[in-house]
mmCIF file of C-alpha atoms in Angstrom:
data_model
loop_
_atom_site.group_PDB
_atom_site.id
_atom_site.type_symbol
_atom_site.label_atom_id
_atom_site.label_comp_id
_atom_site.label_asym_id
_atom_site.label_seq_id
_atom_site.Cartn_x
_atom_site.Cartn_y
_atom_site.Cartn_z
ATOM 1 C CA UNK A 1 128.194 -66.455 -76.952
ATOM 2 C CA UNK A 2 126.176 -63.596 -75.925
ATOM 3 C CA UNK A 3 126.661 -60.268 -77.106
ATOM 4 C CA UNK A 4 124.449 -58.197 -74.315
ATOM 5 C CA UNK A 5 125.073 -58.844 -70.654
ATOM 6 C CA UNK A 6 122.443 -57.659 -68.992
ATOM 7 C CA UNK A 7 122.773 -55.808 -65.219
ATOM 8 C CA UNK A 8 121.814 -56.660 -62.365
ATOM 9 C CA UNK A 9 120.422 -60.149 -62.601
ATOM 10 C CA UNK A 10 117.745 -59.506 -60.213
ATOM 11 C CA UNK A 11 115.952 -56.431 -59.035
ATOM 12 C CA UNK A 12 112.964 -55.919 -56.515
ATOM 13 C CA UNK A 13 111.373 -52.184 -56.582
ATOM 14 C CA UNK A 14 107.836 -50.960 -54.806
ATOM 15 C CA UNK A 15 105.313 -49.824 -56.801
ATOM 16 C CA UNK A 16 106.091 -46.647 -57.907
ATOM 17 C CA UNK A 17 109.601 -46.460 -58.058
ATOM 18 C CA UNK A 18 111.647 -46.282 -60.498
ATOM 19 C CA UNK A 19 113.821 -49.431 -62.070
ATOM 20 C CA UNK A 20 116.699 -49.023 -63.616
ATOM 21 C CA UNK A 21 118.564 -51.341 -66.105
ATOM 22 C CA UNK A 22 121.688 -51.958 -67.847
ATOM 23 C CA UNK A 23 123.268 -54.352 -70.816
ATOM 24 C CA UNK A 24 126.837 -54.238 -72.078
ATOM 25 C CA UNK A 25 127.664 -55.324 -75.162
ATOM 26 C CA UNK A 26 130.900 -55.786 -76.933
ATOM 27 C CA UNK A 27 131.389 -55.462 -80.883
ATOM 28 C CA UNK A 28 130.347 -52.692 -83.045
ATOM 29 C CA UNK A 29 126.211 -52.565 -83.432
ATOM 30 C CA UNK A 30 123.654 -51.382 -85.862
ATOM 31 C CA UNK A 31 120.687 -50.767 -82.801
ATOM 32 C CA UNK A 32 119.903 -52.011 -79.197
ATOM 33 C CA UNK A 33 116.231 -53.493 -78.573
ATOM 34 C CA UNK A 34 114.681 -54.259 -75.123
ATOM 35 C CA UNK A 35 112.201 -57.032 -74.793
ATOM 36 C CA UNK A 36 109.805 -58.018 -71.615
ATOM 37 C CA UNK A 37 109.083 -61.510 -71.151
ATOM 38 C CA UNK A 38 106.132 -62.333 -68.603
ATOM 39 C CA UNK A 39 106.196 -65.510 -67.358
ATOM 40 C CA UNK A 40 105.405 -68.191 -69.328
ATOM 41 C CA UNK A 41 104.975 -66.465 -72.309
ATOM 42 C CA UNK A 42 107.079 -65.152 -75.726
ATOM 43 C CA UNK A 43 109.091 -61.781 -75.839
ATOM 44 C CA UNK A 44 107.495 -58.822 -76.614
ATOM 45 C CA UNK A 45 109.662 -55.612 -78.087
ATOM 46 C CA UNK A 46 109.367 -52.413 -76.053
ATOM 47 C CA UNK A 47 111.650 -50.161 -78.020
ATOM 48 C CA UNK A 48 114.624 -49.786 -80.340
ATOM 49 C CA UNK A 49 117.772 -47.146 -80.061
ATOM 50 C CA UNK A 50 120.164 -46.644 -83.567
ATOM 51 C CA UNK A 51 123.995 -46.376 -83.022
ATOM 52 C CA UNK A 52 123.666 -42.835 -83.587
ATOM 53 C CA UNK A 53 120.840 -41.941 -81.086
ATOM 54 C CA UNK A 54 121.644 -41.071 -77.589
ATOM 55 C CA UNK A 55 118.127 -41.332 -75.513
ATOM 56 C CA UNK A 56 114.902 -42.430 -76.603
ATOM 57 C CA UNK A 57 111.500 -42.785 -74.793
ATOM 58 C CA UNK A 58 108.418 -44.393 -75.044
ATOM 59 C CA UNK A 59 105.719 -43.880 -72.415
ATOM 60 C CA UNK A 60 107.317 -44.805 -69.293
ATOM 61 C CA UNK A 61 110.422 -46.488 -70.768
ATOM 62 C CA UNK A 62 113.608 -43.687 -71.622
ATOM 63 C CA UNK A 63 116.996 -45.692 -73.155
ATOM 64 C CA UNK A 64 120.310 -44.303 -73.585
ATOM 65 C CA UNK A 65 123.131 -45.856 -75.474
ATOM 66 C CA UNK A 66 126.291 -44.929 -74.981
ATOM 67 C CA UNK A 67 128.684 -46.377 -77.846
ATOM 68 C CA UNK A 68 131.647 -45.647 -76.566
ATOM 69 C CA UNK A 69 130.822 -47.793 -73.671
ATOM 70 C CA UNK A 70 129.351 -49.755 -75.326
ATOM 71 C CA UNK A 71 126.006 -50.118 -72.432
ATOM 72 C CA UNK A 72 122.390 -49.075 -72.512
ATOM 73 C CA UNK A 73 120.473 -48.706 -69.812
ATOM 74 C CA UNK A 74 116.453 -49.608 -69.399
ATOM 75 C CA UNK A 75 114.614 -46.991 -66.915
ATOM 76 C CA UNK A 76 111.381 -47.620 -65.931
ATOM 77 C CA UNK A 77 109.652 -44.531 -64.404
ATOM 78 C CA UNK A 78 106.868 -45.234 -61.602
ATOM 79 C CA UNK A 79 106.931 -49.079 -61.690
ATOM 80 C CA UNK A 80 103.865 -51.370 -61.328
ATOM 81 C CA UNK A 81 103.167 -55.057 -60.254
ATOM 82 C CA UNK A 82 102.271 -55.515 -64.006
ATOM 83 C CA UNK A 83 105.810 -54.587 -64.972
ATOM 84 C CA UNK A 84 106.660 -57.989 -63.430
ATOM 85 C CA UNK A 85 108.680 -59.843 -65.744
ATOM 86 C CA UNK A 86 112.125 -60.299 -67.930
ATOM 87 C CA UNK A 87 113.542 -57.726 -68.991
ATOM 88 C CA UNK A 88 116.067 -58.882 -72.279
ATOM 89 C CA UNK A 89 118.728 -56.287 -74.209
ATOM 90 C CA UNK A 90 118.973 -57.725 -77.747
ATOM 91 C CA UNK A 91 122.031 -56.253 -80.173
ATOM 92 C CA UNK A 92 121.602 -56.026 -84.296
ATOM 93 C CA UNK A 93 124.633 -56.018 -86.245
ATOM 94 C CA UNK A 94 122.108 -54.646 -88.969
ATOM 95 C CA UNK A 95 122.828 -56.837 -92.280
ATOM 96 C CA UNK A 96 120.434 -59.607 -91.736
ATOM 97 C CA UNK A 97 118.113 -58.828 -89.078
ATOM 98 C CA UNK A 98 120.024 -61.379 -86.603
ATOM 99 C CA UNK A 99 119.856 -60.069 -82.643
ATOM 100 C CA UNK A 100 121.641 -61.738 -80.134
ATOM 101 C CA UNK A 101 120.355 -61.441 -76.520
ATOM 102 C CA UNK A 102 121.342 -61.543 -73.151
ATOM 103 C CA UNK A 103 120.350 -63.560 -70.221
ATOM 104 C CA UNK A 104 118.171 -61.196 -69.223
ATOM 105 C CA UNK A 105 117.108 -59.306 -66.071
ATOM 106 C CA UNK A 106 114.482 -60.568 -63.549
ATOM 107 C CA UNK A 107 112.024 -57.584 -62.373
ATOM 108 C CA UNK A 108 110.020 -58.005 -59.643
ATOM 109 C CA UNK A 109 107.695 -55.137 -58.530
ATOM 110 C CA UNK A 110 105.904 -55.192 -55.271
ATOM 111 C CA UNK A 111 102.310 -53.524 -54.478
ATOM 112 C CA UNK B 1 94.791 -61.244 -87.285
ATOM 113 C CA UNK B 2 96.796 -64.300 -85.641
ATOM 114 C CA UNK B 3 99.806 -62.858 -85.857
ATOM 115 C CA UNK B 4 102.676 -65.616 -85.119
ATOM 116 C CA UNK B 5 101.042 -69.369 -83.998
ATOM 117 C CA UNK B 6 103.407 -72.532 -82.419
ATOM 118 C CA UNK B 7 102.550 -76.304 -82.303
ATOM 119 C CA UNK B 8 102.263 -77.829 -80.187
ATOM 120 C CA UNK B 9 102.672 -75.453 -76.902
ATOM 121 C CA UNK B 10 103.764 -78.901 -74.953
ATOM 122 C CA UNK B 11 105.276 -81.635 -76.318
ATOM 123 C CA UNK B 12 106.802 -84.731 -73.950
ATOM 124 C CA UNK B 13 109.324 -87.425 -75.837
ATOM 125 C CA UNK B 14 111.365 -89.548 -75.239
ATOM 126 C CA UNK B 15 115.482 -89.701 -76.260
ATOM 127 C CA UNK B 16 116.079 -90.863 -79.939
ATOM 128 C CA UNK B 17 112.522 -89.556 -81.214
ATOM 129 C CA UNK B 18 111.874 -87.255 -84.248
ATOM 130 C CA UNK B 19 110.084 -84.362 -83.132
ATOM 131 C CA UNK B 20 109.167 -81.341 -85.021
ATOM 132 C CA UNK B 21 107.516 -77.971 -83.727
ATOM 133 C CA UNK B 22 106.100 -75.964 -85.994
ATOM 134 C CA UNK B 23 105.702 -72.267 -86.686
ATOM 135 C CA UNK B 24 103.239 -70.389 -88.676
ATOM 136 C CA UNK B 25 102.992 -66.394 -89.220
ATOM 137 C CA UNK B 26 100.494 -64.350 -91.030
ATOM 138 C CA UNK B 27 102.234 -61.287 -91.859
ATOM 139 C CA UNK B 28 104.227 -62.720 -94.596
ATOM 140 C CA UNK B 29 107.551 -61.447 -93.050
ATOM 141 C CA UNK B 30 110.892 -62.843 -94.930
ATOM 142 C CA UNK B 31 113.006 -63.660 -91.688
ATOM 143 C CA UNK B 32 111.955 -66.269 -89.448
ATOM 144 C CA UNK B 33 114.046 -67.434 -86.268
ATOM 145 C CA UNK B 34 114.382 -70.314 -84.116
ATOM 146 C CA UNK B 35 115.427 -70.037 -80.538
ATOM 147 C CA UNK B 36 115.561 -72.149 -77.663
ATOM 148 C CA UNK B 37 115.582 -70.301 -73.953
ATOM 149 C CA UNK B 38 117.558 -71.842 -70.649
ATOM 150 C CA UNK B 39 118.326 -70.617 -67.670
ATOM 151 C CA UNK B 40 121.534 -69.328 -67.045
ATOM 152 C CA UNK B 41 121.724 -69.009 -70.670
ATOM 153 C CA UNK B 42 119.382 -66.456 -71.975
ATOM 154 C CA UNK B 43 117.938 -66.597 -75.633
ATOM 155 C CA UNK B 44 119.959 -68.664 -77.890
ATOM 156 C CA UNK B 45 119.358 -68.577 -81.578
ATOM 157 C CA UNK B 46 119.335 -72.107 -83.277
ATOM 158 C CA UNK B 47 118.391 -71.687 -87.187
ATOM 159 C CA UNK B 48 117.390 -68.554 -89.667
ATOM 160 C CA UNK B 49 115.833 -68.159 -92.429
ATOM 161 C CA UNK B 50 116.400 -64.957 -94.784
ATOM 162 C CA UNK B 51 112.895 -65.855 -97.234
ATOM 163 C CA UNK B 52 111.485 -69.095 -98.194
ATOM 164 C CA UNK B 53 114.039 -72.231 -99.246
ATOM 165 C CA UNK B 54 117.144 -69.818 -97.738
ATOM 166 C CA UNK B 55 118.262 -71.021 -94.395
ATOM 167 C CA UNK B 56 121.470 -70.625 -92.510
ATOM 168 C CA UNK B 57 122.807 -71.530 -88.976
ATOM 169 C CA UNK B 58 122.866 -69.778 -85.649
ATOM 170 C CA UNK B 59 124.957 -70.359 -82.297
ATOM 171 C CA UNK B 60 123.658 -73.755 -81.185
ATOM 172 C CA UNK B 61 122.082 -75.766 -84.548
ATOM 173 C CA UNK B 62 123.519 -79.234 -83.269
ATOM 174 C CA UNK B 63 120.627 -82.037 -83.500
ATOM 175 C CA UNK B 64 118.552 -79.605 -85.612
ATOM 176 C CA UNK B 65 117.031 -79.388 -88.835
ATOM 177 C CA UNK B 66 114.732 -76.680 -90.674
ATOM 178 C CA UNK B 67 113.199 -75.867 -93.375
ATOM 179 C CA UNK B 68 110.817 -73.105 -95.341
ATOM 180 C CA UNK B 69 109.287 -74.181 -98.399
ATOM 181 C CA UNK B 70 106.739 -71.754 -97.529
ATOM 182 C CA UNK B 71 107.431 -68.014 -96.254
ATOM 183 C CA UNK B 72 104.886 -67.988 -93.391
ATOM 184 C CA UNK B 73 106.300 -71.652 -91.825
ATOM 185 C CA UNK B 74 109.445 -72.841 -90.561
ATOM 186 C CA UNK B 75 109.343 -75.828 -88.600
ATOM 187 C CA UNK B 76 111.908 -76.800 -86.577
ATOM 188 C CA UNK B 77 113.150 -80.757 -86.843
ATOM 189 C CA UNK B 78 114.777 -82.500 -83.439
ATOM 190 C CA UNK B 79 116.285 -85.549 -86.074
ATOM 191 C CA UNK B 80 116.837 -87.759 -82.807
ATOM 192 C CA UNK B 81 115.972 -85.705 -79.295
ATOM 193 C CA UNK B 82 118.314 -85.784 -76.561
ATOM 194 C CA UNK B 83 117.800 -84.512 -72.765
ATOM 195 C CA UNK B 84 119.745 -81.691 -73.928
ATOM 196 C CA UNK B 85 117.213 -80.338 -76.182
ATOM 197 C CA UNK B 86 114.728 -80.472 -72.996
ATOM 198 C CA UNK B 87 114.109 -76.412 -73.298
ATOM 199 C CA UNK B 88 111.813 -73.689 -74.520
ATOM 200 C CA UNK B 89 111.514 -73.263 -78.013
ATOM 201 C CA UNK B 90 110.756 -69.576 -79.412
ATOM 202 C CA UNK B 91 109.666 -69.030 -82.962
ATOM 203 C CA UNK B 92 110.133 -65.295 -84.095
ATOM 204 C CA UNK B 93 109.544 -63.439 -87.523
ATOM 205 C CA UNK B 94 110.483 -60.214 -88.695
ATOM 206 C CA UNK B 95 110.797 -57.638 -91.829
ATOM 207 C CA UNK B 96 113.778 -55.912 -91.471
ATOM 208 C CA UNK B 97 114.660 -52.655 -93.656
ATOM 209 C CA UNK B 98 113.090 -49.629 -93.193
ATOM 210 C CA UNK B 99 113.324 -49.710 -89.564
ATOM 211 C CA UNK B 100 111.688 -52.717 -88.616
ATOM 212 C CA UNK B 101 114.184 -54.864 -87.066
ATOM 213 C CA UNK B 102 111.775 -55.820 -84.322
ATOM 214 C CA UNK B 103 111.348 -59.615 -84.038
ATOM 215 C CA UNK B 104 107.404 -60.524 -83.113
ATOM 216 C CA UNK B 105 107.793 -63.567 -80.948
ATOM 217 C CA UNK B 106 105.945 -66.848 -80.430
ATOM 218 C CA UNK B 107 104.154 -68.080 -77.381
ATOM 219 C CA UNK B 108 106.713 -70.804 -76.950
ATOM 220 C CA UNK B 109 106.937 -74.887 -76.912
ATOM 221 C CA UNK B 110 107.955 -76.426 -74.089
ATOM 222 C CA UNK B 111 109.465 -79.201 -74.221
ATOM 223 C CA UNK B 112 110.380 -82.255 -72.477
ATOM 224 C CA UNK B 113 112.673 -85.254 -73.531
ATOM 225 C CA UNK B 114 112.607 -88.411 -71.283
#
């Protein structure tokens, strides 16, 4: 069963905007990973967030986590086309480097 | 540096074949993961492996075998492939401890069972 659920399914953003994400999860976790999947290929990571960190960013990317929510959110500042692509929340319990992802969320930025 | 390598990327069978995808990786990590990808379904992980001859079971291993006598390959073993293992197979490796619990992915096998 999956552990992240990943919100919306679908989003379409100009260039330039911003995109915003979310994933619920539901037991206790270790850290919260995003992935991007362009089409027809493997997941890459983007970034990580520990249970006890709030925000984190990277470049364009800034994730919270919010544990006693238990959500994250994704934000993508100033989209472009090349951030076309699956976007995937992935939760680690911690002990054996297991993740369990969700069904990810379809991005689709237009020029 | 190749990094994480699967065989074949396409692979068309037909129902009751044996059929085994392979995965190699170079960077000597201990954990190695098998996945298969649907839609409406997400990421679902089939086997694990811990280091080399240590295996264990993830959410859907029905129809599957693995093994690792080696720590940079874990092929993945359809015994006798059904229409329900039509899907995209992802191969993933990574070193967890000291904050690497990122998995390095595979480019994927598609495949298709007749």
């Amino acid at each position: 069963s999956q552990q992240g659920e990943e919100d919306p399914q679908a989003l379409s953003i100009q260039e330039g905007e911003n995109a915003t994400m979310n994933c619920s999860y539901k037991t206790s976790i270790n850290n919260l990973q995003w992935y991007r999947q362009n089409s027809g290929r493997g997941l890459v990571h983007l970034i990580l967030i520990r249970s006890n960190e709030r925000e984190k960013h990277s470049g364009r990317l800034r994730v919270t986590l919010d544990t006693s929510k238990k959500s994250s959110s994704l934000l993508i500042t100033a989209s472009r086309a090349a951030d076309t692509a699956s976007y995937f929340c992935a939760t680690g319990p911690g002990a054996n480097s297991k993740l369990t992802f969700g069904k990810g969320i379809t991005l689709s930025v237009r020029p | 540096d190749a990094g994480i390598t699967q065989s074949p990327r396409y692979k068309i069978t037909e129902t009751g074949r044996q059929v085994t995808l392979m995965c190699h990786q170079t960077w000597s990590h201990s954990y190695m993961f098998w996945y298969r990808q649907d839609l409406g379904h997400g990421l679902r992980l089939i086997y694990y492996s811990a280091a080399a001859d240590i295996t264990d079971k993830g959410e859907v291993p029905d129809g599957y075998v693995v093994s690792r006598s080696k720590t940079e390959n874990f092929p993945l073993t359809l015994e006798s492939a059904t229409r329900s293992q039509t899907s995209v197979y992802f191969c993933a490796s990574s070193t967890p401890g000291q904050g690497k619990e990122t998995q390095y992915f595979g480019p994927g096998t598609r495949l298709l069972v007749l």
